Amino acid sequence: MESDKKEQLEADAAQLQRLGYAQQLLRDMGGFSNFAVSFSIISILTGAVTLYGHGLRFGGPFVMAVGWPLVAVMTLAVAASLAQLASSFPTAGALYHWSAMLGGARVGFFTAWLNTIGQFAITAGIDYGLAEFVADMLGWPRERGYVLPLYAAILLSHAVLNHVGVRAVALLNNLSAWYHVAGVAVVIGALVAFAPKQDAAFLLTRFTTEGGQGYPLGYTYCFLIGLLQAQWTFTGYDASAHISEETLDPTRNAPWGIFLSVAVSAVVGYALLVGVTLAIGDLSATAAAPNPFLYVLRESLGPALGGALVWITIGAMWFCGLSSVTSNSRMLFAFARDGGLPASEQLKRVSPRFRSPHVAIWVSVAAAFVVAIWSGAYAAMVALSTLALYASYALPVLVGLRARRNGTWAHRGPWDLGRFSTPVNVVALGWCAVVMVLFVLPPNALAGYTFAGALGLLIVYWVAFQRHTFVGPKLARLAPAPVPATSEE
C-alpha cells in the first residue's frame, strides 16, 4: 500500500514537473478529501440556509421547489466543463492556468484576478453569515458592532488552522463532508417526525414581500432575483482544482471532486429545502422574521430542538469557511508564483515547517475582512462573489472551447466530455451570461458597481503595468503534458 502511494506520488510530481513546477505543497489528499473540500465550500447548510430568507422573500416556496433544481442543472454544465479542464492541467492555479495555457497571458491574468476577488468575497459571505447566525443564537443584535468581532474571530480560527495544520485541515474536510450529510439527515428527520407539515402543493406557492412593485415583469423578476439563493450556494467547487497539487492522482480525482460536489449538493440540498419549506406555518410571518430559517425550526420544533438544529447548522458553516480559506490561499499562491500579484515574492512563500502557503492564507482572511467592511449588506457580498466567480469560470471554458475546435488543445485528460464537449460548454457559457446579468440588477446594484469598478481597475493595471511584463504561468510556455487523447466529436 505504501509502495503504491509512493509510486503515485512520484508520478504526480513528475507530471507537475512537466507542467513547469516543482512539488512544494504537501500531497496527501485522496479522492474523497478532494471532493470534500468543494462539497464543504458549496455547503448546503451555509448557502441554502443563510440566504433562505432571500429566496423566500423574493419568490416564496416556488423558488425552493423550482428555482433550486433549475440552477442545479445549469450549474452541472459549468462544473462538467471545468472538470474537463482540470483533468488536463492539474495545477494549483486551476482556472487561471487553463485560461493562460489555452488563451494567452492576458486571459489568464483577468481570470486569476476575477477568481481571486470572487474567493475573497465568498469567504466574506460564508464567515459573515456564520457570525450573524451566532449573534442570533446568542440573542445579540445583528448590528455590525456585535457581528464584526465574531466575524474576525471566525476568520482567525480558519487562518490559524490552515497555516499550521495541512493534515488536520484535510481530516477536517473529510469530517465536514460526512457532517453535512448527517446534519441534513438530522434536520430533515426531525422535521418529518415532529413538525406540522403543509401539503405538497404548498411548494408551488408564489410569494414575494416585494409584491413585484417597482420591478419590471412583477413576480417573474422577483423569482429570478431569488435564484441568488441557489446560485451562490453552487459556488466555490473549483476548489477541487486549486488543491490539485495536494491531491493524489489529480487528473482523475480533481475533476470528479468538482462534478460530484455539485451533483451531491443538488440532491441533498433539495431534500433540505423541501423539508424546511413544508414546515412553514405562517408564510408571511416567516418571511418577515429577521432569520426565517431559524424561525421555521423554532416554530415547528420548539425552541430547544429547533435551536439545537441551528447549532448543528452553524458547525457546518464553520467547516465551509475553513475550506474556503484553503482554496482561496492556493489560488493566491499559484498566481504569486508566476509574478501576477503585488508582493508576489512574499505571497508565494511556503512555510518550511508546515508546508502551507502561510502568507497567502493570512492575506486571504485579511482581504475577506475588508470585503465585509466595504460591502456592508450581506446580499452584496454574496452577489459580488457569484459575479466574480462565474466570470472566472466562463473565461477558461470559452478559450477551451475555441482551442479544442481549432486543434490547439490536442491532449486531454482521462475525464473528458468527448463529443458532448461543445453542447455542454455552450450551455455553461449561456448560464454564466445569465448569472452575470441577473445579479447586477436591483437590489444587487452595489455588487454590480463594485464588480464594474474592480474590472476597470484591473484593465488599467494590466495596460499600465502588467501588459509588457506578465508572461503567465510556466505551463503557458511549455507543450502540454502528454496525456492520452480521448474521442472527440
Short mmCIF file of C-alpha atoms in Angstrom, two decimals:
data_model
loop_
_atom_site.label_atom_id
_atom_site.label_comp_id
_atom_site.label_asym_id
_atom_site.label_seq_id
_atom_site.Cartn_x
_atom_site.Cartn_y
_atom_site.Cartn_z
CA MET A 1 0.00 0.00 0.00
CA GLU A 2 2.78 2.39 0.96
CA SER A 3 4.74 1.45 -2.15
CA ASP A 4 1.67 2.15 -4.33
CA LYS A 5 1.27 5.56 -2.73
CA LYS A 6 4.96 6.31 -3.19
CA GLU A 7 4.73 5.41 -6.88
CA GLN A 8 1.67 7.62 -7.27
CA LEU A 9 3.43 10.50 -5.52
CA GLU A 10 6.40 10.16 -7.84
CA ALA A 11 4.15 10.04 -10.89
CA ASP A 12 2.19 13.08 -9.76
CA ALA A 13 5.38 15.05 -9.02
CA ALA A 14 6.76 14.14 -12.44
CA GLN A 15 3.53 15.25 -14.11
CA LEU A 16 3.68 18.58 -12.27
CA GLN A 17 7.32 18.94 -13.31
CA ARG A 18 6.30 18.51 -16.96
CA LEU A 19 3.86 21.35 -16.44
CA GLY A 20 6.71 23.54 -15.22
CA TYR A 21 6.55 23.35 -11.41
CA ALA A 22 8.32 21.59 -8.59
CA GLN A 23 6.33 19.78 -5.91
CA GLN A 24 6.28 22.22 -2.96
CA LEU A 25 2.95 21.63 -1.23
CA LEU A 26 2.23 18.51 0.80
CA ARG A 27 0.47 16.00 -1.50
CA ASP A 28 -1.56 13.87 0.88
CA MET A 29 -5.23 14.15 -0.18
CA GLY A 30 -7.12 11.25 -1.68
CA GLY A 31 -10.18 11.43 -3.92
CA PHE A 32 -12.65 11.76 -1.07
CA SER A 33 -10.64 14.53 0.56
CA ASN A 34 -10.59 16.42 -2.72
CA PHE A 35 -14.36 16.05 -3.13
CA ALA A 36 -14.88 17.03 0.49
CA VAL A 37 -13.21 20.43 0.06
CA SER A 38 -15.57 21.51 -2.74
CA PHE A 39 -18.58 19.88 -1.08
CA SER A 40 -17.77 21.79 2.10
CA ILE A 41 -17.45 25.12 0.26
CA ILE A 42 -20.73 24.59 -1.58
CA SER A 43 -22.14 23.71 1.86
CA ILE A 44 -25.88 23.41 1.50
CA LEU A 45 -26.10 24.12 5.23
CA THR A 46 -24.49 27.51 4.53
CA GLY A 47 -25.67 28.98 1.23
CA ALA A 48 -29.15 27.49 1.17
CA VAL A 49 -29.61 28.40 4.84
CA THR A 50 -28.10 31.88 5.18
CA LEU A 51 -29.96 33.01 2.04
CA TYR A 52 -33.15 31.09 2.82
CA GLY A 53 -34.85 34.35 3.74
CA HIS A 54 -33.71 35.98 0.49
CA GLY A 55 -35.26 33.22 -1.59
CA LEU A 56 -38.44 33.20 0.49
CA ARG A 57 -38.94 36.97 0.33
CA PHE A 58 -38.32 37.23 -3.40
CA GLY A 59 -40.06 34.13 -4.68
CA GLY A 60 -41.55 32.13 -1.83
CA PRO A 61 -41.78 28.32 -1.82
CA PHE A 62 -41.76 28.31 -5.63
CA VAL A 63 -38.11 29.42 -5.61
CA MET A 64 -37.21 26.42 -3.43
CA ALA A 65 -39.21 23.89 -5.45
CA VAL A 66 -38.43 25.08 -8.98
CA GLY A 67 -35.54 27.53 -8.71
CA TRP A 68 -33.13 25.17 -6.94
CA PRO A 69 -33.31 22.30 -9.50
CA LEU A 70 -33.17 24.79 -12.39
CA VAL A 71 -29.95 26.32 -11.06
CA ALA A 72 -28.53 22.89 -10.17
CA VAL A 73 -28.94 21.50 -13.70
CA MET A 74 -27.38 24.59 -15.30
CA THR A 75 -24.52 24.55 -12.80
CA LEU A 76 -23.76 20.91 -13.61
CA ALA A 77 -22.94 22.02 -17.17
CA VAL A 78 -20.46 24.56 -15.79
CA ALA A 79 -18.97 22.00 -13.40
CA ALA A 80 -18.56 19.41 -16.16
CA SER A 81 -16.81 21.96 -18.38
CA LEU A 82 -14.38 22.89 -15.60
CA ALA A 83 -13.79 19.25 -14.69
CA GLN A 84 -12.68 18.52 -18.24
CA LEU A 85 -10.08 21.28 -17.99
CA ALA A 86 -8.94 20.18 -14.53
CA SER A 87 -8.20 16.71 -15.85
CA SER A 88 -5.82 18.09 -18.46
CA PHE A 89 -3.97 20.68 -16.36
CA PRO A 90 -3.83 19.63 -12.67
CA THR A 91 -2.14 22.63 -11.01
CA ALA A 92 -2.98 24.89 -8.06
CA GLY A 93 -3.57 27.82 -10.42
CA ALA A 94 -6.52 25.92 -11.92
CA LEU A 95 -8.77 28.29 -13.90
CA TYR A 96 -6.00 30.84 -14.27
CA HIS A 97 -3.59 28.28 -15.67
CA TRP A 98 -6.17 26.83 -18.04
CA SER A 99 -7.01 30.27 -19.43
CA ALA A 100 -3.35 31.18 -19.90
CA MET A 101 -2.48 27.83 -21.45
CA LEU A 102 -5.31 27.94 -23.97
CA GLY A 103 -5.92 31.67 -24.43
CA GLY A 104 -2.72 33.52 -23.56
CA ALA A 105 -1.32 35.53 -20.67
CA ARG A 106 -3.91 38.33 -20.87
CA VAL A 107 -6.88 35.97 -20.48
CA GLY A 108 -5.04 34.18 -17.70
CA PHE A 109 -4.36 37.46 -15.90
CA PHE A 110 -8.03 38.51 -15.83
CA THR A 111 -9.22 35.01 -14.95
CA ALA A 112 -6.85 34.93 -11.98
CA TRP A 113 -7.89 38.31 -10.67
CA LEU A 114 -11.62 37.65 -11.08
CA ASN A 115 -11.28 34.33 -9.30
CA THR A 116 -9.25 35.95 -6.53
CA ILE A 117 -11.83 38.72 -6.00
CA GLY A 118 -14.63 36.15 -6.04
CA GLN A 119 -12.87 33.99 -3.48
CA PHE A 120 -12.25 36.94 -1.17
CA ALA A 121 -15.95 37.75 -1.39
CA ILE A 122 -17.16 34.18 -0.92
CA THR A 123 -15.06 33.77 2.23
CA ALA A 124 -16.56 37.02 3.48
CA GLY A 125 -20.08 35.84 2.68
CA ILE A 126 -19.61 32.48 4.39
CA ASP A 127 -18.00 33.71 7.59
CA TYR A 128 -20.08 36.89 7.94
CA GLY A 129 -23.26 34.84 7.51
CA LEU A 130 -21.96 32.48 10.17
CA ALA A 131 -21.26 35.41 12.50
CA GLU A 132 -24.83 36.66 12.03
CA PHE A 133 -26.23 33.23 12.89
CA VAL A 134 -24.08 33.03 16.02
CA ALA A 135 -25.25 36.50 17.04
CA ASP A 136 -28.87 35.42 16.54
CA MET A 137 -28.38 32.32 18.67
CA LEU A 138 -26.68 34.32 21.42
CA GLY A 139 -29.54 36.80 21.43
CA TRP A 140 -27.31 39.65 20.25
CA PRO A 141 -28.44 42.33 17.79
CA ARG A 142 -27.33 41.99 14.18
CA GLU A 143 -25.62 45.36 14.43
CA ARG A 144 -22.11 45.45 12.99
CA GLY A 145 -20.60 46.33 16.34
CA TYR A 146 -21.66 42.89 17.58
CA VAL A 147 -21.20 40.89 14.38
CA LEU A 148 -17.78 42.14 13.24
CA PRO A 149 -15.86 40.88 16.34
CA LEU A 150 -17.47 37.46 15.89
CA TYR A 151 -16.59 37.56 12.21
CA ALA A 152 -12.96 38.43 12.98
CA ALA A 153 -12.70 35.56 15.49
CA ILE A 154 -14.08 33.08 12.96
CA LEU A 155 -11.64 34.24 10.28
CA LEU A 156 -8.79 33.96 12.77
CA SER A 157 -9.66 30.34 13.59
CA HIS A 158 -9.66 29.46 9.89
CA ALA A 159 -6.35 31.21 9.24
CA VAL A 160 -4.54 29.53 12.14
CA LEU A 161 -5.71 26.03 11.18
CA ASN A 162 -4.83 26.48 7.52
CA HIS A 163 -1.40 27.81 8.49
CA VAL A 164 -0.29 25.12 10.92
CA GLY A 165 -2.41 22.09 10.10
CA VAL A 166 -2.36 20.95 6.47
CA ARG A 167 -3.06 17.35 7.52
CA ALA A 168 -5.57 18.49 10.12
CA VAL A 169 -7.40 20.57 7.52
CA ALA A 170 -7.58 17.54 5.20
CA LEU A 171 -9.04 15.43 8.02
CA LEU A 172 -11.49 18.18 8.95
CA ASN A 173 -12.62 18.44 5.32
CA ASN A 174 -13.30 14.70 5.30
CA LEU A 175 -15.25 15.09 8.53
CA SER A 176 -17.04 18.09 7.06
CA ALA A 177 -18.47 16.09 4.15
CA TRP A 178 -19.97 13.48 6.48
CA TYR A 179 -21.04 16.19 8.92
CA HIS A 180 -23.00 17.96 6.17
CA VAL A 181 -24.78 14.78 5.08
CA ALA A 182 -25.52 13.77 8.66
CA GLY A 183 -26.59 17.30 9.57
CA VAL A 184 -29.07 17.46 6.71
CA ALA A 185 -30.39 14.00 7.63
CA VAL A 186 -30.91 15.05 11.26
CA VAL A 187 -32.70 18.28 10.28
CA ILE A 188 -34.95 16.55 7.76
CA GLY A 189 -35.60 13.65 10.13
CA ALA A 190 -36.65 15.97 12.94
CA LEU A 191 -38.95 17.94 10.61
CA VAL A 192 -40.56 14.79 9.22
CA ALA A 193 -41.04 13.26 12.68
CA PHE A 194 -42.12 16.24 14.75
CA ALA A 195 -43.06 19.28 12.64
CA PRO A 196 -46.53 20.07 11.30
CA LYS A 197 -46.38 19.89 7.51
CA GLN A 198 -48.01 21.67 4.60
CA ASP A 199 -49.44 19.80 1.62
CA ALA A 200 -47.03 19.22 -1.26
CA ALA A 201 -48.93 21.79 -3.34
CA PHE A 202 -47.60 24.46 -0.95
CA LEU A 203 -44.22 24.15 -2.68
CA LEU A 204 -45.69 25.81 -5.78
CA THR A 205 -46.88 28.87 -3.85
CA ARG A 206 -45.68 32.11 -5.44
CA PHE A 207 -44.98 34.72 -2.83
CA THR A 208 -42.93 37.87 -2.50
CA THR A 209 -42.78 40.57 0.13
CA GLU A 210 -41.81 42.94 -2.68
CA GLY A 211 -45.18 42.41 -4.35
CA GLY A 212 -43.46 42.94 -7.68
CA GLN A 213 -43.92 46.68 -7.22
CA GLY A 214 -41.21 48.86 -8.71
CA TYR A 215 -39.77 45.97 -10.72
CA PRO A 216 -40.40 45.08 -14.36
CA LEU A 217 -42.16 41.76 -15.01
CA GLY A 218 -43.59 41.70 -11.48
CA TYR A 219 -43.28 38.29 -9.82
CA THR A 220 -41.09 36.87 -12.60
CA TYR A 221 -38.42 39.45 -11.86
CA CYS A 222 -38.59 38.69 -8.15
CA PHE A 223 -38.32 34.95 -8.83
CA LEU A 224 -35.18 35.49 -10.92
CA ILE A 225 -33.58 37.63 -8.21
CA GLY A 226 -34.50 34.92 -5.70
CA LEU A 227 -32.32 32.45 -7.64
CA LEU A 228 -29.32 34.08 -5.94
CA GLN A 229 -30.01 31.73 -3.01
CA ALA A 230 -29.28 28.65 -5.10
CA GLN A 231 -26.65 30.17 -7.35
CA TRP A 232 -24.49 31.46 -4.51
CA THR A 233 -24.72 28.04 -2.87
CA PHE A 234 -23.31 26.50 -6.05
CA THR A 235 -20.03 28.40 -5.99
CA GLY A 236 -16.52 27.50 -4.93
CA TYR A 237 -16.49 23.99 -6.38
CA ASP A 238 -13.35 24.95 -8.34
CA ALA A 239 -11.60 24.33 -5.01
CA SER A 240 -11.03 20.73 -6.07
CA ALA A 241 -8.86 22.04 -8.91
CA HIS A 242 -7.00 24.51 -6.70
CA ILE A 243 -5.80 21.68 -4.46
CA SER A 244 -4.66 19.52 -7.38
CA GLU A 245 -1.04 19.80 -6.25
CA GLU A 246 -2.04 18.37 -2.88
CA THR A 247 -4.17 15.54 -4.34
CA LEU A 248 -3.08 12.06 -5.35
CA ASP A 249 -3.84 11.16 -8.99
CA PRO A 250 -5.30 14.64 -9.66
CA THR A 251 -6.18 14.04 -13.33
CA ARG A 252 -8.99 11.78 -12.08
CA ASN A 253 -9.69 12.86 -8.52
CA ALA A 254 -9.85 16.63 -9.08
CA PRO A 255 -12.45 16.55 -11.91
CA TRP A 256 -14.60 14.05 -10.08
CA GLY A 257 -14.35 16.27 -6.99
CA ILE A 258 -15.68 19.23 -8.99
CA PHE A 259 -18.55 17.38 -10.65
CA LEU A 260 -19.70 15.19 -7.77
CA SER A 261 -19.63 18.04 -5.24
CA VAL A 262 -22.26 19.86 -7.34
CA ALA A 263 -24.31 16.75 -8.08
CA VAL A 264 -24.46 15.51 -4.47
CA SER A 265 -25.15 19.02 -3.15
CA ALA A 266 -28.01 19.41 -5.63
CA VAL A 267 -29.82 16.29 -4.39
CA VAL A 268 -29.15 16.67 -0.67
CA GLY A 269 -29.82 20.43 -0.75
CA TYR A 270 -33.17 19.94 -2.47
CA ALA A 271 -34.27 17.48 0.20
CA LEU A 272 -33.31 20.02 2.88
CA LEU A 273 -35.18 22.91 1.25
CA VAL A 274 -38.32 20.85 0.69
CA GLY A 275 -38.31 19.66 4.31
CA VAL A 276 -37.86 23.14 5.78
CA THR A 277 -40.34 24.80 3.42
CA LEU A 278 -43.11 22.28 4.11
CA ALA A 279 -42.66 23.01 7.83
CA ILE A 280 -43.59 26.69 7.38
CA GLY A 281 -46.72 27.59 9.30
CA ASP A 282 -47.44 31.26 8.62
CA LEU A 283 -45.69 32.23 5.37
CA SER A 284 -45.96 35.98 5.87
CA ALA A 285 -44.69 35.83 9.45
CA THR A 286 -41.79 33.60 8.40
CA ALA A 287 -40.74 35.93 5.60
CA ALA A 288 -40.92 38.90 7.97
CA ALA A 289 -38.66 37.26 10.57
CA PRO A 290 -35.04 38.52 10.83
CA ASN A 291 -33.81 34.93 10.34
CA PRO A 292 -36.52 32.89 8.55
CA PHE A 293 -34.62 29.59 8.74
CA LEU A 294 -34.18 29.86 12.49
CA TYR A 295 -37.81 30.98 12.78
CA VAL A 296 -39.11 27.89 10.94
CA LEU A 297 -37.13 25.46 13.09
CA ARG A 298 -38.07 27.11 16.37
CA GLU A 299 -41.74 27.49 15.48
CA SER A 300 -42.17 23.98 14.08
CA LEU A 301 -39.96 22.05 16.52
CA GLY A 302 -39.88 24.21 19.63
CA PRO A 303 -37.07 26.44 20.94
CA ALA A 304 -34.97 23.60 22.38
CA LEU A 305 -34.90 21.15 19.46
CA GLY A 306 -35.07 23.90 16.85
CA GLY A 307 -32.19 25.75 18.49
CA ALA A 308 -30.09 22.58 18.69
CA LEU A 309 -30.53 22.00 14.95
CA VAL A 310 -29.45 25.57 14.24
CA TRP A 311 -26.24 24.95 16.23
CA ILE A 312 -25.62 21.88 14.05
CA THR A 313 -26.03 24.12 11.02
CA ILE A 314 -23.60 26.63 12.49
CA GLY A 315 -20.99 23.87 12.74
CA ALA A 316 -21.38 23.17 9.02
CA MET A 317 -20.91 26.86 8.25
CA TRP A 318 -17.63 26.86 10.17
CA PHE A 319 -16.37 23.91 8.12
CA CYS A 320 -17.42 25.72 4.95
CA GLY A 321 -15.37 28.80 5.83
CA LEU A 322 -12.34 26.67 6.64
CA SER A 323 -12.41 25.07 3.18
CA SER A 324 -12.95 28.44 1.51
CA VAL A 325 -9.75 29.84 3.03
CA THR A 326 -7.88 26.72 1.86
CA SER A 327 -9.00 27.23 -1.74
CA ASN A 328 -8.50 31.00 -1.70
CA SER A 329 -4.94 30.80 -0.41
CA ARG A 330 -3.94 28.22 -3.06
CA MET A 331 -5.17 30.50 -5.81
CA LEU A 332 -3.15 33.40 -4.40
CA PHE A 333 -0.09 31.19 -4.02
CA ALA A 334 -0.25 29.97 -7.62
CA PHE A 335 -0.80 33.47 -9.06
CA ALA A 336 2.02 34.93 -6.97
CA ARG A 337 4.32 32.07 -8.01
CA ASP A 338 4.03 33.40 -11.57
CA GLY A 339 4.52 37.05 -10.59
CA GLY A 340 0.94 38.19 -11.18
CA LEU A 341 0.37 39.97 -7.85
CA PRO A 342 1.91 42.87 -5.98
CA ALA A 343 4.31 41.47 -3.36
CA SER A 344 4.45 38.17 -5.22
CA GLU A 345 7.77 37.25 -3.62
CA GLN A 346 6.12 37.20 -0.21
CA LEU A 347 2.80 35.68 -1.29
CA LYS A 348 4.45 32.69 -2.95
CA ARG A 349 6.35 31.69 0.17
CA VAL A 350 5.68 28.25 1.65
CA SER A 351 6.18 27.58 5.37
CA PRO A 352 9.19 25.24 5.63
CA ARG A 353 7.77 23.73 8.80
CA PHE A 354 4.11 23.28 7.85
CA ARG A 355 4.40 23.24 4.04
CA SER A 356 1.46 25.60 3.71
CA PRO A 357 1.32 28.90 1.75
CA HIS A 358 1.14 30.79 5.04
CA VAL A 359 1.45 34.36 3.73
CA ALA A 360 -1.30 33.76 1.17
CA ILE A 361 -3.51 32.33 3.91
CA TRP A 362 -3.28 35.43 6.08
CA VAL A 363 -3.74 37.78 3.14
CA SER A 364 -6.86 35.82 2.14
CA VAL A 365 -8.55 36.30 5.51
CA ALA A 366 -7.48 39.95 5.74
CA ALA A 367 -8.98 40.64 2.31
CA ALA A 368 -12.21 38.85 3.31
CA PHE A 369 -12.46 41.13 6.34
CA VAL A 370 -12.05 44.21 4.12
CA VAL A 371 -14.77 42.97 1.75
CA ALA A 372 -17.23 42.68 4.65
CA ILE A 373 -16.47 46.20 5.83
CA TRP A 374 -16.77 47.62 2.32
CA SER A 375 -19.98 45.92 1.18
CA GLY A 376 -21.95 46.30 4.40
CA ALA A 377 -25.02 44.40 3.18
CA TYR A 378 -24.78 40.62 3.25
CA ALA A 379 -26.59 40.22 -0.08
CA ALA A 380 -23.99 42.46 -1.72
CA MET A 381 -21.16 40.18 -0.56
CA VAL A 382 -22.74 37.04 -1.94
CA ALA A 383 -23.80 38.70 -5.20
CA LEU A 384 -20.27 40.04 -5.73
CA SER A 385 -18.72 36.63 -5.10
CA THR A 386 -21.17 34.98 -7.50
CA LEU A 387 -20.48 37.52 -10.26
CA ALA A 388 -16.71 37.38 -9.99
CA LEU A 389 -16.50 33.60 -9.68
CA TYR A 390 -18.79 32.87 -12.62
CA ALA A 391 -16.88 35.36 -14.76
CA SER A 392 -13.70 33.45 -13.87
CA TYR A 393 -15.45 30.15 -14.69
CA ALA A 394 -16.63 31.39 -18.10
CA LEU A 395 -13.25 32.55 -19.41
CA PRO A 396 -11.39 29.19 -19.36
CA VAL A 397 -14.47 27.39 -20.71
CA LEU A 398 -14.65 29.90 -23.57
CA VAL A 399 -10.98 29.69 -24.55
CA GLY A 400 -11.06 25.92 -24.05
CA LEU A 401 -13.98 25.62 -26.45
CA ARG A 402 -12.13 27.71 -29.01
CA ALA A 403 -8.82 25.85 -28.52
CA ARG A 404 -10.48 22.46 -28.88
CA ARG A 405 -12.22 23.46 -32.09
CA ASN A 406 -9.10 24.91 -33.71
CA GLY A 407 -6.95 21.97 -32.61
CA THR A 408 -4.56 23.73 -30.21
CA TRP A 409 -5.89 21.72 -27.23
CA ALA A 410 -4.95 18.32 -28.56
CA HIS A 411 -4.13 16.33 -25.41
CA ARG A 412 -6.80 15.88 -22.80
CA GLY A 413 -7.04 14.03 -19.53
CA PRO A 414 -8.94 10.86 -18.62
CA TRP A 415 -12.02 12.86 -17.50
CA ASP A 416 -13.38 14.12 -20.81
CA LEU A 417 -16.77 15.01 -22.30
CA GLY A 418 -15.87 13.74 -25.75
CA ARG A 419 -18.47 14.54 -28.40
CA PHE A 420 -20.66 16.24 -25.82
CA SER A 421 -17.98 18.87 -25.12
CA THR A 422 -19.35 21.60 -27.38
CA PRO A 423 -23.03 21.46 -26.35
CA VAL A 424 -22.15 21.24 -22.66
CA ASN A 425 -19.70 24.15 -22.97
CA VAL A 426 -22.27 26.27 -24.82
CA VAL A 427 -24.91 25.65 -22.13
CA ALA A 428 -22.34 26.50 -19.44
CA LEU A 429 -21.37 29.78 -21.13
CA GLY A 430 -25.01 30.72 -21.66
CA TRP A 431 -25.78 30.15 -17.99
CA CYS A 432 -22.74 32.17 -16.88
CA ALA A 433 -24.04 35.04 -19.02
CA VAL A 434 -27.46 34.82 -17.34
CA VAL A 435 -25.81 34.91 -13.91
CA MET A 436 -23.73 37.96 -14.88
CA VAL A 437 -26.88 39.85 -15.85
CA LEU A 438 -29.22 38.75 -13.07
CA PHE A 439 -27.09 39.61 -10.07
CA VAL A 440 -26.17 43.16 -11.02
CA LEU A 441 -29.83 44.15 -11.15
CA PRO A 442 -31.56 45.88 -8.19
CA PRO A 443 -31.43 45.17 -5.30
CA ASN A 444 -27.85 43.98 -6.02
CA ALA A 445 -26.72 47.17 -7.70
CA LEU A 446 -23.87 47.69 -5.19
CA ALA A 447 -22.38 44.34 -6.21
CA GLY A 448 -22.63 45.38 -9.84
CA TYR A 449 -20.95 48.75 -9.25
CA THR A 450 -18.20 47.12 -7.18
CA PHE A 451 -17.60 44.47 -9.83
CA ALA A 452 -17.51 47.04 -12.63
CA GLY A 453 -15.14 49.25 -10.64
CA ALA A 454 -12.83 46.32 -9.90
CA LEU A 455 -12.83 45.31 -13.57
CA GLY A 456 -11.99 48.87 -14.59
CA LEU A 457 -9.06 48.99 -12.18
CA LEU A 458 -7.81 45.64 -13.48
CA ILE A 459 -7.85 46.94 -17.06
CA VAL A 460 -5.82 49.97 -16.01
CA TYR A 461 -3.41 47.78 -14.02
CA TRP A 462 -2.93 45.48 -16.99
CA VAL A 463 -2.37 48.26 -19.54
CA ALA A 464 -0.15 50.39 -17.33
CA PHE A 465 1.96 47.76 -15.55
CA GLN A 466 1.49 44.13 -16.49
CA ARG A 467 0.96 44.06 -20.25
CA HIS A 468 4.66 44.01 -21.09
CA THR A 469 5.98 42.14 -18.05
CA PHE A 470 3.46 39.42 -17.12
CA VAL A 471 4.05 36.29 -19.20
CA GLY A 472 1.68 33.98 -17.35
CA PRO A 473 2.30 30.59 -15.78
CA LYS A 474 5.26 28.46 -16.73
CA LEU A 475 3.00 25.90 -18.32
CA ALA A 476 1.84 28.53 -20.83
CA ARG A 477 5.34 28.43 -22.27
CA LEU A 478 5.53 24.66 -22.45
CA ALA A 479 3.90 21.96 -24.50
CA PRO A 480 1.07 20.23 -22.64
CA ALA A 481 1.98 17.14 -20.66
CA PRO A 482 1.45 14.06 -22.79
CA VAL A 483 -1.92 12.70 -21.76
CA PRO A 484 -3.69 10.15 -23.98
CA ALA A 485 -6.32 11.85 -26.11
CA THR A 486 -9.90 10.73 -25.84
CA SER A 487 -12.51 10.57 -28.55
CA GLU A 488 -13.76 13.87 -29.91
CA GLU A 489 -16.80 14.92 -31.80
#
